[in-house]
Amino acid sequence: MATLYIEAFSGLSGDMFLGALAGLTDSYDELSDLPKLLFLDDAKIEITEVEKNGIVCKHIQVIDLNAQEVLEHDHHHHDHSHHHNSHRHLSDINKIIENATIPEEAKSIAKAIFLIIGESESKIHNIPLKNIHFHEVSGVDSIIDIVGCSVLLHKLEIKKTYATAICTGFGFVDTQHGRLPVPAPATADILVGIPSYAGDEKGERVTPTGAAILKYLNPDFDIPVLRTIKTVYGPGSKDFITPNVLRLSLCEQQNNPEDIYVMETNIDDMSNEFLGNDFQEGLFKNGANDFHYNSIHMKKGRQGILVSCSVPANSIQQLSDYIFEHTSTIGVRYYPVKGNKLEREIKSFETPYGKVKVKIVKTPSGREKRKIEYDDLKKISNKTDQPIYFLEKEIMNLINEQL
């Protein structure tokens, strides 16, 4: 259950992602077999060590053997005929993925990434999704980049992704549709909702493939405190003044023990008696600072109870385990909350009835609020047979005189 941290300060492409993910999983050898697993005889993978501004990393390049043949053929015969693998439809690409000998989950990831690209292309060209001819991303290189990344993401079991803003580059780029602005329209569409900036060097920094893989990972850009376990670099083929690499890190999220979360669960299929005193004491023993119940209406008109606890970050697991063990619920949710609280202290006072503890809280203006601990009042009430309500007033008066 890993957390992935993406720093795309030089942009994003499929080969950059593939190189970095291969580094995180140490899967370079495995990747060499990918064309065979996809039954793509017209592809070969070359892995070379490159240096980008002093950063040494491995570049993964997919060689399209057809394109090479055509180039050689053109060179000898000046025949600019065709390129037999030219444009595939989404259904063709899905068929290749479906027939591949890779894990089912990796197939699902790859299809989802291609769908993101397909939906953008369909929108830009105003053509139904099934009729879209993939141009730049139907070649063996894009297919292997995306499927390779999908296999490695499945291997990593990423549960959460964080990312910094994405550098897109600027200017114009020549494509099969002619000259287009950077980022290209499909890329710009995929990046909607994702923080990005142009950077200060001309050129295309983000490809549709890179953008779609990022979009699939659905990163959060509000980055918490993370503890890095491993950092790697995935190089791109171009060179810029800044190092053209993607930095990926595997991290653990570091909760500040002081952070407070609200943990909630809805319960509608057990007797409320089970949520009585014993259960409530257990909530406190297992880390809850406080809790409350609300009556709620659930689906199908059922009456339910919302159990809501405030809990420090370092007790989340313990409290959630306790709730699972002692209620019928099968899910809890928790989210961080911000709050202010007053400083408090507990003082002991001697009274004619024995010792009592008093919670004293100071307001911002310096006034004091005082409250006798309920358990102490209950003990005195049991001993003296006097009502708690009147005892509290009497003992409080005695304490106020002492103060």
mmCIF file of C-alpha atoms in Angstrom:
data_model
loop_
_atom_site.group_PDB
_atom_site.id
_atom_site.type_symbol
_atom_site.label_atom_id
_atom_site.label_comp_id
_atom_site.label_asym_id
_atom_site.label_seq_id
_atom_site.Cartn_x
_atom_site.Cartn_y
_atom_site.Cartn_z
ATOM 1 C CA MET A 1 0.000 0.000 0.000
ATOM 2 C CA ALA A 2 2.402 2.593 -1.263
ATOM 3 C CA THR A 3 2.193 6.359 -1.577
ATOM 4 C CA LEU A 4 3.644 7.823 -4.774
ATOM 5 C CA TYR A 5 5.074 11.365 -4.992
ATOM 6 C CA ILE A 6 5.470 12.833 -8.496
ATOM 7 C CA GLU A 7 7.701 15.829 -9.278
ATOM 8 C CA ALA A 8 7.222 16.774 -12.946
ATOM 9 C CA PHE A 9 9.439 19.884 -12.966
ATOM 10 C CA SER A 10 10.559 18.936 -16.511
ATOM 11 C CA GLY A 11 7.263 17.627 -17.773
ATOM 12 C CA LEU A 12 5.837 14.168 -18.331
ATOM 13 C CA SER A 13 5.937 11.550 -21.062
ATOM 14 C CA GLY A 14 5.252 7.817 -21.254
ATOM 15 C CA ASP A 15 8.954 6.905 -21.465
ATOM 16 C CA MET A 16 9.790 9.145 -18.477
ATOM 17 C CA PHE A 17 7.084 7.424 -16.406
ATOM 18 C CA LEU A 18 8.191 3.980 -17.600
ATOM 19 C CA GLY A 19 11.863 4.633 -16.769
ATOM 20 C CA ALA A 20 11.052 5.964 -13.297
ATOM 21 C CA LEU A 21 8.553 3.185 -12.444
ATOM 22 C CA ALA A 22 11.058 0.565 -13.629
ATOM 23 C CA GLY A 23 13.588 2.151 -11.252
ATOM 24 C CA LEU A 24 11.139 2.081 -8.335
ATOM 25 C CA THR A 25 10.306 -1.601 -8.915
ATOM 26 C CA ASP A 26 13.737 -2.653 -10.233
ATOM 27 C CA SER A 27 12.031 -4.184 -13.286
ATOM 28 C CA TYR A 28 14.335 -3.315 -16.195
ATOM 29 C CA ASP A 29 14.925 -6.981 -17.155
ATOM 30 C CA GLU A 30 11.208 -7.741 -16.952
ATOM 31 C CA LEU A 31 10.426 -4.880 -19.361
ATOM 32 C CA SER A 32 12.601 -6.358 -22.111
ATOM 33 C CA ASP A 33 10.023 -9.171 -22.447
ATOM 34 C CA LEU A 34 7.058 -6.805 -22.779
ATOM 35 C CA PRO A 35 6.790 -6.818 -26.620
ATOM 36 C CA LYS A 36 6.626 -10.651 -26.467
ATOM 37 C CA LEU A 37 3.913 -10.563 -23.748
ATOM 38 C CA LEU A 38 1.905 -8.178 -25.956
ATOM 39 C CA PHE A 39 2.552 -10.232 -29.133
ATOM 40 C CA LEU A 40 3.966 -7.085 -30.770
ATOM 41 C CA ASP A 41 6.661 -8.512 -33.057
ATOM 42 C CA ASP A 42 7.314 -5.073 -34.508
ATOM 43 C CA ALA A 43 8.735 -3.681 -31.263
ATOM 44 C CA LYS A 44 11.978 -3.960 -29.352
ATOM 45 C CA ILE A 45 13.012 -2.324 -26.089
ATOM 46 C CA GLU A 46 16.402 -0.693 -25.657
ATOM 47 C CA ILE A 47 17.576 0.352 -22.205
ATOM 48 C CA THR A 48 20.512 2.764 -22.097
ATOM 49 C CA GLU A 49 22.209 4.644 -19.299
ATOM 50 C CA VAL A 50 21.984 8.401 -19.867
ATOM 51 C CA GLU A 51 23.148 11.468 -17.983
ATOM 52 C CA LYS A 52 20.918 14.525 -17.590
ATOM 53 C CA ASN A 53 22.792 17.439 -16.001
ATOM 54 C CA GLY A 54 24.814 15.016 -13.888
ATOM 55 C CA ILE A 55 21.835 12.803 -12.975
ATOM 56 C CA VAL A 56 22.597 9.285 -14.233
ATOM 57 C CA CYS A 57 19.491 7.216 -14.968
ATOM 58 C CA LYS A 58 18.195 4.576 -17.374
ATOM 59 C CA HIS A 59 16.244 5.568 -20.463
ATOM 60 C CA ILE A 60 13.773 3.045 -21.849
ATOM 61 C CA GLN A 61 13.231 3.435 -25.570
ATOM 62 C CA VAL A 62 10.727 1.432 -27.574
ATOM 63 C CA ILE A 63 11.994 0.846 -31.122
ATOM 64 C CA ASP A 64 9.265 0.480 -33.748
ATOM 65 C CA LEU A 65 10.846 -2.020 -36.159
ATOM 66 C CA ASN A 66 8.274 -1.202 -38.875
ATOM 67 C CA ALA A 67 9.187 2.465 -38.796
ATOM 68 C CA GLN A 68 12.861 1.485 -39.037
ATOM 69 C CA GLU A 69 12.164 -0.779 -42.022
ATOM 70 C CA VAL A 70 10.158 1.945 -43.761
ATOM 71 C CA LEU A 71 12.972 4.421 -43.201
ATOM 72 C CA GLU A 72 15.537 2.012 -44.661
ATOM 73 C CA HIS A 73 13.185 1.177 -47.522
ATOM 74 C CA ASP A 74 12.607 4.897 -48.246
ATOM 75 C CA HIS A 75 16.326 5.508 -48.072
ATOM 76 C CA HIS A 76 17.077 2.870 -50.718
ATOM 77 C CA HIS A 77 14.015 3.186 -52.971
ATOM 78 C CA HIS A 78 12.702 6.737 -52.403
ATOM 79 C CA ASP A 79 9.256 5.127 -52.068
ATOM 80 C CA HIS A 80 7.128 7.057 -49.557
ATOM 81 C CA SER A 81 4.309 4.540 -49.617
ATOM 82 C CA HIS A 82 2.887 3.676 -46.218
ATOM 83 C CA HIS A 83 3.494 2.539 -42.720
ATOM 84 C CA HIS A 84 1.536 -0.650 -42.152
ATOM 85 C CA ASN A 85 0.814 -0.188 -38.447
ATOM 86 C CA SER A 86 -0.208 3.449 -38.898
ATOM 87 C CA HIS A 87 -3.464 4.191 -37.063
ATOM 88 C CA ARG A 88 -5.276 1.940 -34.617
ATOM 89 C CA HIS A 89 -8.759 2.427 -33.153
ATOM 90 C CA LEU A 90 -9.430 2.142 -29.408
ATOM 91 C CA SER A 91 -10.986 -1.309 -30.034
ATOM 92 C CA ASP A 92 -7.751 -2.483 -31.740
ATOM 93 C CA ILE A 93 -5.677 -1.296 -28.791
ATOM 94 C CA ASN A 94 -8.058 -2.910 -26.279
ATOM 95 C CA LYS A 95 -7.767 -6.192 -28.200
ATOM 96 C CA ILE A 96 -3.942 -6.073 -27.936
ATOM 97 C CA ILE A 97 -4.230 -5.398 -24.170
ATOM 98 C CA GLU A 98 -6.861 -8.139 -23.712
ATOM 99 C CA ASN A 99 -4.679 -10.760 -25.467
ATOM 100 C CA ALA A 100 -1.517 -9.839 -23.543
ATOM 101 C CA THR A 101 -0.131 -12.241 -20.938
ATOM 102 C CA ILE A 102 -0.120 -9.703 -18.080
ATOM 103 C CA PRO A 103 -2.180 -9.543 -14.828
ATOM 104 C CA GLU A 104 -5.889 -8.686 -15.226
ATOM 105 C CA GLU A 105 -5.531 -5.606 -12.969
ATOM 106 C CA ALA A 106 -2.735 -4.291 -15.210
ATOM 107 C CA LYS A 107 -5.039 -4.734 -18.243
ATOM 108 C CA SER A 108 -7.754 -2.679 -16.490
ATOM 109 C CA ILE A 109 -5.268 0.116 -15.711
ATOM 110 C CA ALA A 110 -3.991 0.210 -19.327
ATOM 111 C CA LYS A 111 -7.536 0.331 -20.757
ATOM 112 C CA ALA A 112 -8.481 3.129 -18.351
ATOM 113 C CA ILE A 113 -5.440 5.200 -19.441
ATOM 114 C CA PHE A 114 -6.205 4.715 -23.151
ATOM 115 C CA LEU A 115 -9.838 5.655 -22.491
ATOM 116 C CA ILE A 116 -8.692 8.977 -20.975
ATOM 117 C CA ILE A 117 -6.750 9.723 -24.193
ATOM 118 C CA GLY A 118 -9.596 8.490 -26.399
ATOM 119 C CA GLU A 119 -12.192 10.682 -24.693
ATOM 120 C CA SER A 120 -9.999 13.771 -25.119
ATOM 121 C CA GLU A 121 -9.258 13.026 -28.787
ATOM 122 C CA SER A 122 -12.972 12.410 -29.404
ATOM 123 C CA LYS A 123 -13.835 15.773 -27.829
ATOM 124 C CA ILE A 124 -11.124 17.736 -29.692
ATOM 125 C CA HIS A 125 -11.920 16.249 -33.130
ATOM 126 C CA ASN A 126 -15.674 15.940 -32.492
ATOM 127 C CA ILE A 127 -15.664 12.294 -33.598
ATOM 128 C CA PRO A 128 -17.421 9.431 -31.705
ATOM 129 C CA LEU A 129 -15.031 7.532 -29.431
ATOM 130 C CA LYS A 130 -15.291 4.265 -31.388
ATOM 131 C CA ASN A 131 -14.367 6.016 -34.658
ATOM 132 C CA ILE A 132 -11.304 7.787 -33.298
ATOM 133 C CA HIS A 133 -8.059 6.930 -35.094
ATOM 134 C CA PHE A 134 -5.300 7.280 -32.534
ATOM 135 C CA HIS A 135 -2.478 9.187 -34.197
ATOM 136 C CA GLU A 136 0.508 9.817 -31.934
ATOM 137 C CA VAL A 137 -0.534 7.147 -29.385
ATOM 138 C CA SER A 138 -1.435 4.167 -31.568
ATOM 139 C CA GLY A 139 2.176 3.198 -32.337
ATOM 140 C CA VAL A 140 3.891 0.334 -30.541
ATOM 141 C CA ASP A 141 5.954 2.809 -28.495
ATOM 142 C CA SER A 142 2.908 4.400 -26.816
ATOM 143 C CA ILE A 143 1.198 1.029 -26.343
ATOM 144 C CA ILE A 144 4.273 -0.411 -24.638
ATOM 145 C CA ASP A 145 4.831 2.752 -22.548
ATOM 146 C CA ILE A 146 1.242 2.648 -21.240
ATOM 147 C CA VAL A 147 0.997 -1.117 -20.743
ATOM 148 C CA GLY A 148 4.468 -1.180 -19.130
ATOM 149 C CA CYS A 149 3.487 1.589 -16.692
ATOM 150 C CA SER A 150 0.224 -0.268 -15.938
ATOM 151 C CA VAL A 151 2.071 -3.500 -15.110
ATOM 152 C CA LEU A 152 4.486 -1.625 -12.798
ATOM 153 C CA LEU A 153 1.730 0.422 -11.093
ATOM 154 C CA HIS A 154 -0.114 -2.838 -10.406
ATOM 155 C CA LYS A 155 3.120 -4.236 -8.936
ATOM 156 C CA LEU A 156 3.577 -1.184 -6.670
ATOM 157 C CA GLU A 157 -0.032 -1.239 -5.381
ATOM 158 C CA ILE A 158 -0.198 2.563 -5.201
ATOM 159 C CA LYS A 159 -2.976 3.618 -2.835
ATOM 160 C CA LYS A 160 -2.395 7.372 -2.854
ATOM 161 C CA THR A 161 -0.583 9.768 -5.186
ATOM 162 C CA TYR A 162 0.641 13.303 -4.536
ATOM 163 C CA ALA A 163 2.154 15.591 -7.150
ATOM 164 C CA THR A 164 3.665 19.034 -7.563
ATOM 165 C CA ALA A 165 2.398 21.314 -10.372
ATOM 166 C CA ILE A 166 3.287 20.085 -13.865
ATOM 167 C CA CYS A 167 5.660 21.950 -16.211
ATOM 168 C CA THR A 168 4.081 21.894 -19.709
ATOM 169 C CA GLY A 169 6.553 23.924 -21.803
ATOM 170 C CA PHE A 170 5.267 26.430 -24.382
ATOM 171 C CA GLY A 171 5.498 27.366 -28.052
ATOM 172 C CA PHE A 172 4.374 25.160 -30.962
ATOM 173 C CA VAL A 173 4.842 21.539 -31.974
ATOM 174 C CA ASP A 174 4.547 19.791 -35.364
ATOM 175 C CA THR A 175 2.098 16.863 -35.348
ATOM 176 C CA GLN A 176 0.248 14.732 -37.905
ATOM 177 C CA HIS A 177 -2.548 17.334 -37.662
ATOM 178 C CA GLY A 178 -0.132 20.163 -38.518
ATOM 179 C CA ARG A 179 1.420 22.752 -36.232
ATOM 180 C CA LEU A 180 -0.262 22.920 -32.798
ATOM 181 C CA PRO A 181 0.228 24.996 -29.635
ATOM 182 C CA VAL A 182 1.984 23.508 -26.576
ATOM 183 C CA PRO A 183 0.460 21.796 -24.687
ATOM 184 C CA ALA A 184 -1.261 20.113 -27.665
ATOM 185 C CA PRO A 185 -5.092 20.249 -27.502
ATOM 186 C CA ALA A 186 -5.600 16.638 -26.312
ATOM 187 C CA THR A 187 -2.898 17.081 -23.648
ATOM 188 C CA ALA A 188 -4.413 20.399 -22.516
ATOM 189 C CA ASP A 189 -7.825 18.710 -22.246
ATOM 190 C CA ILE A 190 -6.438 15.839 -20.147
ATOM 191 C CA LEU A 191 -4.685 18.368 -17.866
ATOM 192 C CA VAL A 192 -7.939 20.229 -17.052
ATOM 193 C CA GLY A 193 -8.147 20.535 -13.259
ATOM 194 C CA ILE A 194 -4.436 19.737 -12.804
ATOM 195 C CA PRO A 195 -2.164 22.602 -11.653
ATOM 196 C CA SER A 196 0.418 23.362 -14.350
ATOM 197 C CA TYR A 197 2.784 26.131 -15.488
ATOM 198 C CA ALA A 198 4.628 26.897 -18.749
ATOM 199 C CA GLY A 199 8.185 26.952 -17.371
ATOM 200 C CA ASP A 200 10.842 29.101 -19.018
ATOM 201 C CA GLU A 201 11.993 26.940 -21.940
ATOM 202 C CA LYS A 202 10.243 26.465 -25.277
ATOM 203 C CA GLY A 203 9.208 22.986 -26.310
ATOM 204 C CA GLU A 204 6.637 20.283 -25.605
ATOM 205 C CA ARG A 205 7.190 18.960 -22.086
ATOM 206 C CA VAL A 206 3.983 16.930 -21.581
ATOM 207 C CA THR A 207 2.727 14.284 -24.012
ATOM 208 C CA PRO A 208 -0.862 12.945 -24.066
ATOM 209 C CA THR A 209 0.507 9.619 -22.749
ATOM 210 C CA GLY A 210 2.272 11.255 -19.773
ATOM 211 C CA ALA A 211 -0.789 13.411 -19.003
ATOM 212 C CA ALA A 212 -3.149 10.403 -19.168
ATOM 213 C CA ILE A 213 -1.030 8.286 -16.793
ATOM 214 C CA LEU A 214 -0.983 11.216 -14.356
ATOM 215 C CA LYS A 215 -4.749 11.722 -14.712
ATOM 216 C CA TYR A 216 -5.347 8.003 -14.045
ATOM 217 C CA LEU A 217 -3.341 8.258 -10.797
ATOM 218 C CA ASN A 218 -5.656 11.103 -9.706
ATOM 219 C CA PRO A 219 -3.014 12.905 -7.613
ATOM 220 C CA ASP A 220 -3.667 15.218 -4.702
ATOM 221 C CA PHE A 221 -1.740 18.498 -4.995
ATOM 222 C CA ASP A 222 -2.159 19.396 -1.318
ATOM 223 C CA ILE A 223 1.033 17.675 -0.164
ATOM 224 C CA PRO A 224 1.246 16.526 3.485
ATOM 225 C CA VAL A 225 4.395 15.614 5.436
ATOM 226 C CA LEU A 226 5.890 12.587 3.638
ATOM 227 C CA ARG A 227 8.773 10.290 4.563
ATOM 228 C CA THR A 228 10.690 9.204 1.455
ATOM 229 C CA ILE A 229 11.590 5.521 1.140
ATOM 230 C CA LYS A 230 13.069 5.519 -2.381
ATOM 231 C CA THR A 231 13.626 8.144 -5.109
ATOM 232 C CA VAL A 232 14.331 7.495 -8.793
ATOM 233 C CA TYR A 233 14.567 9.442 -12.065
ATOM 234 C CA GLY A 234 12.984 8.660 -15.420
ATOM 235 C CA PRO A 235 14.689 10.552 -18.280
ATOM 236 C CA GLY A 236 12.995 11.908 -21.405
ATOM 237 C CA SER A 237 14.637 11.698 -24.835
ATOM 238 C CA LYS A 238 14.964 15.481 -25.342
ATOM 239 C CA ASP A 239 17.520 17.728 -23.675
ATOM 240 C CA PHE A 240 16.687 21.071 -22.093
ATOM 241 C CA ILE A 241 18.731 23.533 -20.039
ATOM 242 C CA THR A 242 17.094 22.037 -16.926
ATOM 243 C CA PRO A 243 17.456 18.262 -16.413
ATOM 244 C CA ASN A 244 14.754 16.518 -18.488
ATOM 245 C CA VAL A 245 13.816 13.929 -15.877
ATOM 246 C CA LEU A 246 10.715 12.895 -13.954
ATOM 247 C CA ARG A 247 11.368 12.333 -10.245
ATOM 248 C CA LEU A 248 9.239 9.684 -8.556
ATOM 249 C CA SER A 249 9.435 8.814 -4.881
ATOM 250 C CA LEU A 250 7.856 6.034 -2.859
ATOM 251 C CA CYS A 251 6.783 7.542 0.441
ATOM 252 C CA GLU A 252 5.027 6.939 3.717
ATOM 253 C CA GLN A 253 2.625 9.551 4.923
ATOM 254 C CA GLN A 254 3.787 10.956 8.230
ATOM 255 C CA ASN A 255 0.878 11.861 10.445
ATOM 256 C CA ASN A 256 1.698 14.449 13.034
ATOM 257 C CA PRO A 257 0.569 12.794 16.303
ATOM 258 C CA GLU A 258 -0.953 16.177 17.223
ATOM 259 C CA ASP A 259 -3.225 16.209 14.130
ATOM 260 C CA ILE A 260 -6.861 15.591 14.949
ATOM 261 C CA TYR A 261 -9.200 13.543 12.757
ATOM 262 C CA VAL A 262 -12.946 12.990 12.871
ATOM 263 C CA MET A 263 -13.853 9.299 12.527
ATOM 264 C CA GLU A 264 -17.437 8.421 11.639
ATOM 265 C CA THR A 265 -19.567 5.389 10.947
ATOM 266 C CA ASN A 266 -23.287 4.870 10.227
ATOM 267 C CA ILE A 267 -24.995 2.002 12.063
ATOM 268 C CA ASP A 268 -28.531 0.785 11.309
ATOM 269 C CA ASP A 269 -28.473 -2.947 11.947
ATOM 270 C CA MET A 270 -27.753 -3.452 15.661
ATOM 271 C CA SER A 271 -29.466 -2.570 18.915
ATOM 272 C CA ASN A 272 -28.603 0.832 20.367
ATOM 273 C CA GLU A 273 -28.053 -0.857 23.747
ATOM 274 C CA PHE A 274 -24.713 -2.101 22.402
ATOM 275 C CA LEU A 275 -23.604 1.535 22.058
ATOM 276 C CA GLY A 276 -24.098 2.200 25.803
ATOM 277 C CA ASN A 277 -21.638 2.913 28.612
ATOM 278 C CA ASP A 278 -19.293 -0.052 28.109
ATOM 279 C CA PHE A 279 -18.870 0.689 24.392
ATOM 280 C CA GLN A 280 -18.358 4.390 25.136
ATOM 281 C CA GLU A 281 -15.662 3.686 27.730
ATOM 282 C CA GLY A 282 -13.954 1.520 25.109
ATOM 283 C CA LEU A 283 -13.936 4.464 22.657
ATOM 284 C CA PHE A 284 -11.948 6.511 25.190
ATOM 285 C CA LYS A 285 -9.623 3.602 26.049
ATOM 286 C CA ASN A 286 -8.841 3.179 22.333
ATOM 287 C CA GLY A 287 -7.825 6.756 21.710
ATOM 288 C CA ALA A 288 -10.996 8.854 21.184
ATOM 289 C CA ASN A 289 -10.720 12.366 22.642
ATOM 290 C CA ASP A 290 -14.475 12.783 22.483
ATOM 291 C CA PHE A 291 -17.512 11.359 20.666
ATOM 292 C CA HIS A 292 -21.187 11.995 20.028
ATOM 293 C CA TYR A 293 -24.135 10.192 18.455
ATOM 294 C CA ASN A 294 -26.679 11.599 15.987
ATOM 295 C CA SER A 295 -29.948 10.024 14.866
ATOM 296 C CA ILE A 296 -29.993 9.799 11.062
ATOM 297 C CA HIS A 297 -32.281 8.496 8.320
ATOM 298 C CA MET A 298 -30.521 6.049 6.040
ATOM 299 C CA LYS A 299 -31.432 4.465 2.698
ATOM 300 C CA LYS A 300 -34.800 2.719 2.403
ATOM 301 C CA GLY A 301 -36.042 4.961 5.238
ATOM 302 C CA ARG A 302 -34.118 3.029 7.929
ATOM 303 C CA GLN A 303 -33.382 4.756 11.231
ATOM 304 C CA GLY A 304 -29.685 4.785 12.016
ATOM 305 C CA ILE A 305 -27.089 6.224 14.357
ATOM 306 C CA LEU A 306 -24.072 8.243 13.273
ATOM 307 C CA VAL A 307 -21.177 7.563 15.668
ATOM 308 C CA SER A 308 -18.712 10.452 15.421
ATOM 309 C CA CYS A 309 -15.389 10.510 17.324
ATOM 310 C CA SER A 310 -12.514 12.956 17.450
ATOM 311 C CA VAL A 311 -9.203 11.068 17.479
ATOM 312 C CA PRO A 312 -5.476 11.952 17.310
ATOM 313 C CA ALA A 313 -3.662 10.764 14.169
ATOM 314 C CA ASN A 314 -1.638 8.116 16.001
ATOM 315 C CA SER A 315 -4.795 6.379 17.348
ATOM 316 C CA ILE A 316 -6.706 6.125 14.056
ATOM 317 C CA GLN A 317 -5.885 2.442 13.472
ATOM 318 C CA GLN A 318 -6.552 1.392 17.066
ATOM 319 C CA LEU A 319 -9.910 3.191 17.284
ATOM 320 C CA SER A 320 -11.046 1.944 13.894
ATOM 321 C CA ASP A 321 -10.150 -1.662 14.893
ATOM 322 C CA TYR A 322 -12.157 -1.242 18.110
ATOM 323 C CA ILE A 323 -15.237 0.039 16.238
ATOM 324 C CA PHE A 324 -15.034 -2.872 13.762
ATOM 325 C CA GLU A 325 -14.761 -5.422 16.596
ATOM 326 C CA HIS A 326 -17.622 -4.016 18.701
ATOM 327 C CA THR A 327 -20.248 -2.904 16.165
ATOM 328 C CA SER A 328 -21.934 -4.300 13.056
ATOM 329 C CA THR A 329 -20.340 -1.676 10.789
ATOM 330 C CA ILE A 330 -18.163 -2.717 7.851
ATOM 331 C CA GLY A 331 -16.659 0.715 7.101
ATOM 332 C CA VAL A 332 -15.434 3.854 8.871
ATOM 333 C CA ARG A 333 -14.348 7.140 7.299
ATOM 334 C CA TYR A 334 -12.000 9.695 8.770
ATOM 335 C CA TYR A 335 -10.796 13.096 7.699
ATOM 336 C CA PRO A 336 -8.470 15.721 9.173
ATOM 337 C CA VAL A 337 -10.010 18.707 10.949
ATOM 338 C CA LYS A 338 -8.505 21.961 12.149
ATOM 339 C CA GLY A 339 -9.493 23.387 15.509
ATOM 340 C CA ASN A 340 -8.612 25.711 18.374
ATOM 341 C CA LYS A 341 -8.653 24.690 21.995
ATOM 342 C CA LEU A 342 -8.161 26.433 25.311
ATOM 343 C CA GLU A 343 -5.345 25.466 27.644
ATOM 344 C CA ARG A 344 -6.632 23.356 30.505
ATOM 345 C CA GLU A 345 -5.311 21.977 33.797
ATOM 346 C CA ILE A 346 -6.666 19.561 36.389
ATOM 347 C CA LYS A 347 -6.262 20.532 40.073
ATOM 348 C CA SER A 348 -7.159 18.554 43.201
ATOM 349 C CA PHE A 349 -9.042 20.216 46.104
ATOM 350 C CA GLU A 350 -9.732 19.032 49.635
ATOM 351 C CA THR A 351 -13.423 19.328 50.639
ATOM 352 C CA PRO A 352 -15.438 18.099 53.652
ATOM 353 C CA TYR A 353 -16.502 15.192 51.392
ATOM 354 C CA GLY A 354 -12.936 14.211 50.449
ATOM 355 C CA LYS A 355 -10.672 15.055 47.481
ATOM 356 C CA VAL A 356 -12.172 16.175 44.153
ATOM 357 C CA LYS A 357 -10.516 16.965 40.823
ATOM 358 C CA VAL A 358 -11.471 20.181 39.026
ATOM 359 C CA LYS A 359 -10.826 21.019 35.362
ATOM 360 C CA ILE A 360 -9.807 24.692 35.031
ATOM 361 C CA VAL A 361 -9.821 26.382 31.615
ATOM 362 C CA LYS A 362 -8.687 29.952 30.867
ATOM 363 C CA THR A 363 -10.499 32.003 28.181
ATOM 364 C CA PRO A 364 -8.480 34.349 25.892
ATOM 365 C CA SER A 365 -9.397 37.320 28.116
ATOM 366 C CA GLY A 366 -8.083 35.516 31.230
ATOM 367 C CA ARG A 367 -11.399 34.447 32.821
ATOM 368 C CA GLU A 368 -11.553 30.966 34.329
ATOM 369 C CA LYS A 369 -14.113 28.225 33.751
ATOM 370 C CA ARG A 370 -14.201 25.497 36.413
ATOM 371 C CA LYS A 371 -15.823 22.092 36.367
ATOM 372 C CA ILE A 372 -15.694 19.261 38.916
ATOM 373 C CA GLU A 373 -14.950 15.842 37.422
ATOM 374 C CA TYR A 374 -18.226 13.932 37.167
ATOM 375 C CA ASP A 375 -16.768 10.628 38.438
ATOM 376 C CA ASP A 376 -15.709 12.294 41.733
ATOM 377 C CA LEU A 377 -19.205 13.760 42.198
ATOM 378 C CA LYS A 378 -20.766 10.367 41.479
ATOM 379 C CA LYS A 379 -18.622 8.673 44.166
ATOM 380 C CA ILE A 380 -19.609 11.299 46.778
ATOM 381 C CA SER A 381 -23.269 11.032 45.753
ATOM 382 C CA ASN A 382 -23.194 7.220 46.204
ATOM 383 C CA LYS A 383 -21.493 7.602 49.609
ATOM 384 C CA THR A 384 -23.726 10.399 50.975
ATOM 385 C CA ASP A 385 -26.985 9.581 49.170
ATOM 386 C CA GLN A 386 -27.247 13.205 48.044
ATOM 387 C CA PRO A 387 -28.313 14.274 44.512
ATOM 388 C CA ILE A 388 -25.373 15.123 42.214
ATOM 389 C CA TYR A 389 -27.059 18.336 41.035
ATOM 390 C CA PHE A 390 -27.052 19.908 44.549
ATOM 391 C CA LEU A 391 -23.679 18.420 45.541
ATOM 392 C CA GLU A 392 -22.045 20.029 42.525
ATOM 393 C CA LYS A 393 -23.309 23.504 43.491
ATOM 394 C CA GLU A 394 -22.312 23.134 47.139
ATOM 395 C CA ILE A 395 -18.790 21.769 46.465
ATOM 396 C CA MET A 396 -18.179 24.373 43.742
ATOM 397 C CA ASN A 397 -19.011 27.158 46.202
ATOM 398 C CA LEU A 398 -16.521 25.702 48.701
ATOM 399 C CA ILE A 399 -13.801 25.515 46.032
ATOM 400 C CA ASN A 400 -14.486 29.076 44.797
ATOM 401 C CA GLU A 401 -14.036 30.286 48.390
ATOM 402 C CA GLN A 402 -10.663 28.488 48.562
ATOM 403 C CA LEU A 403 -9.632 30.112 45.286
#
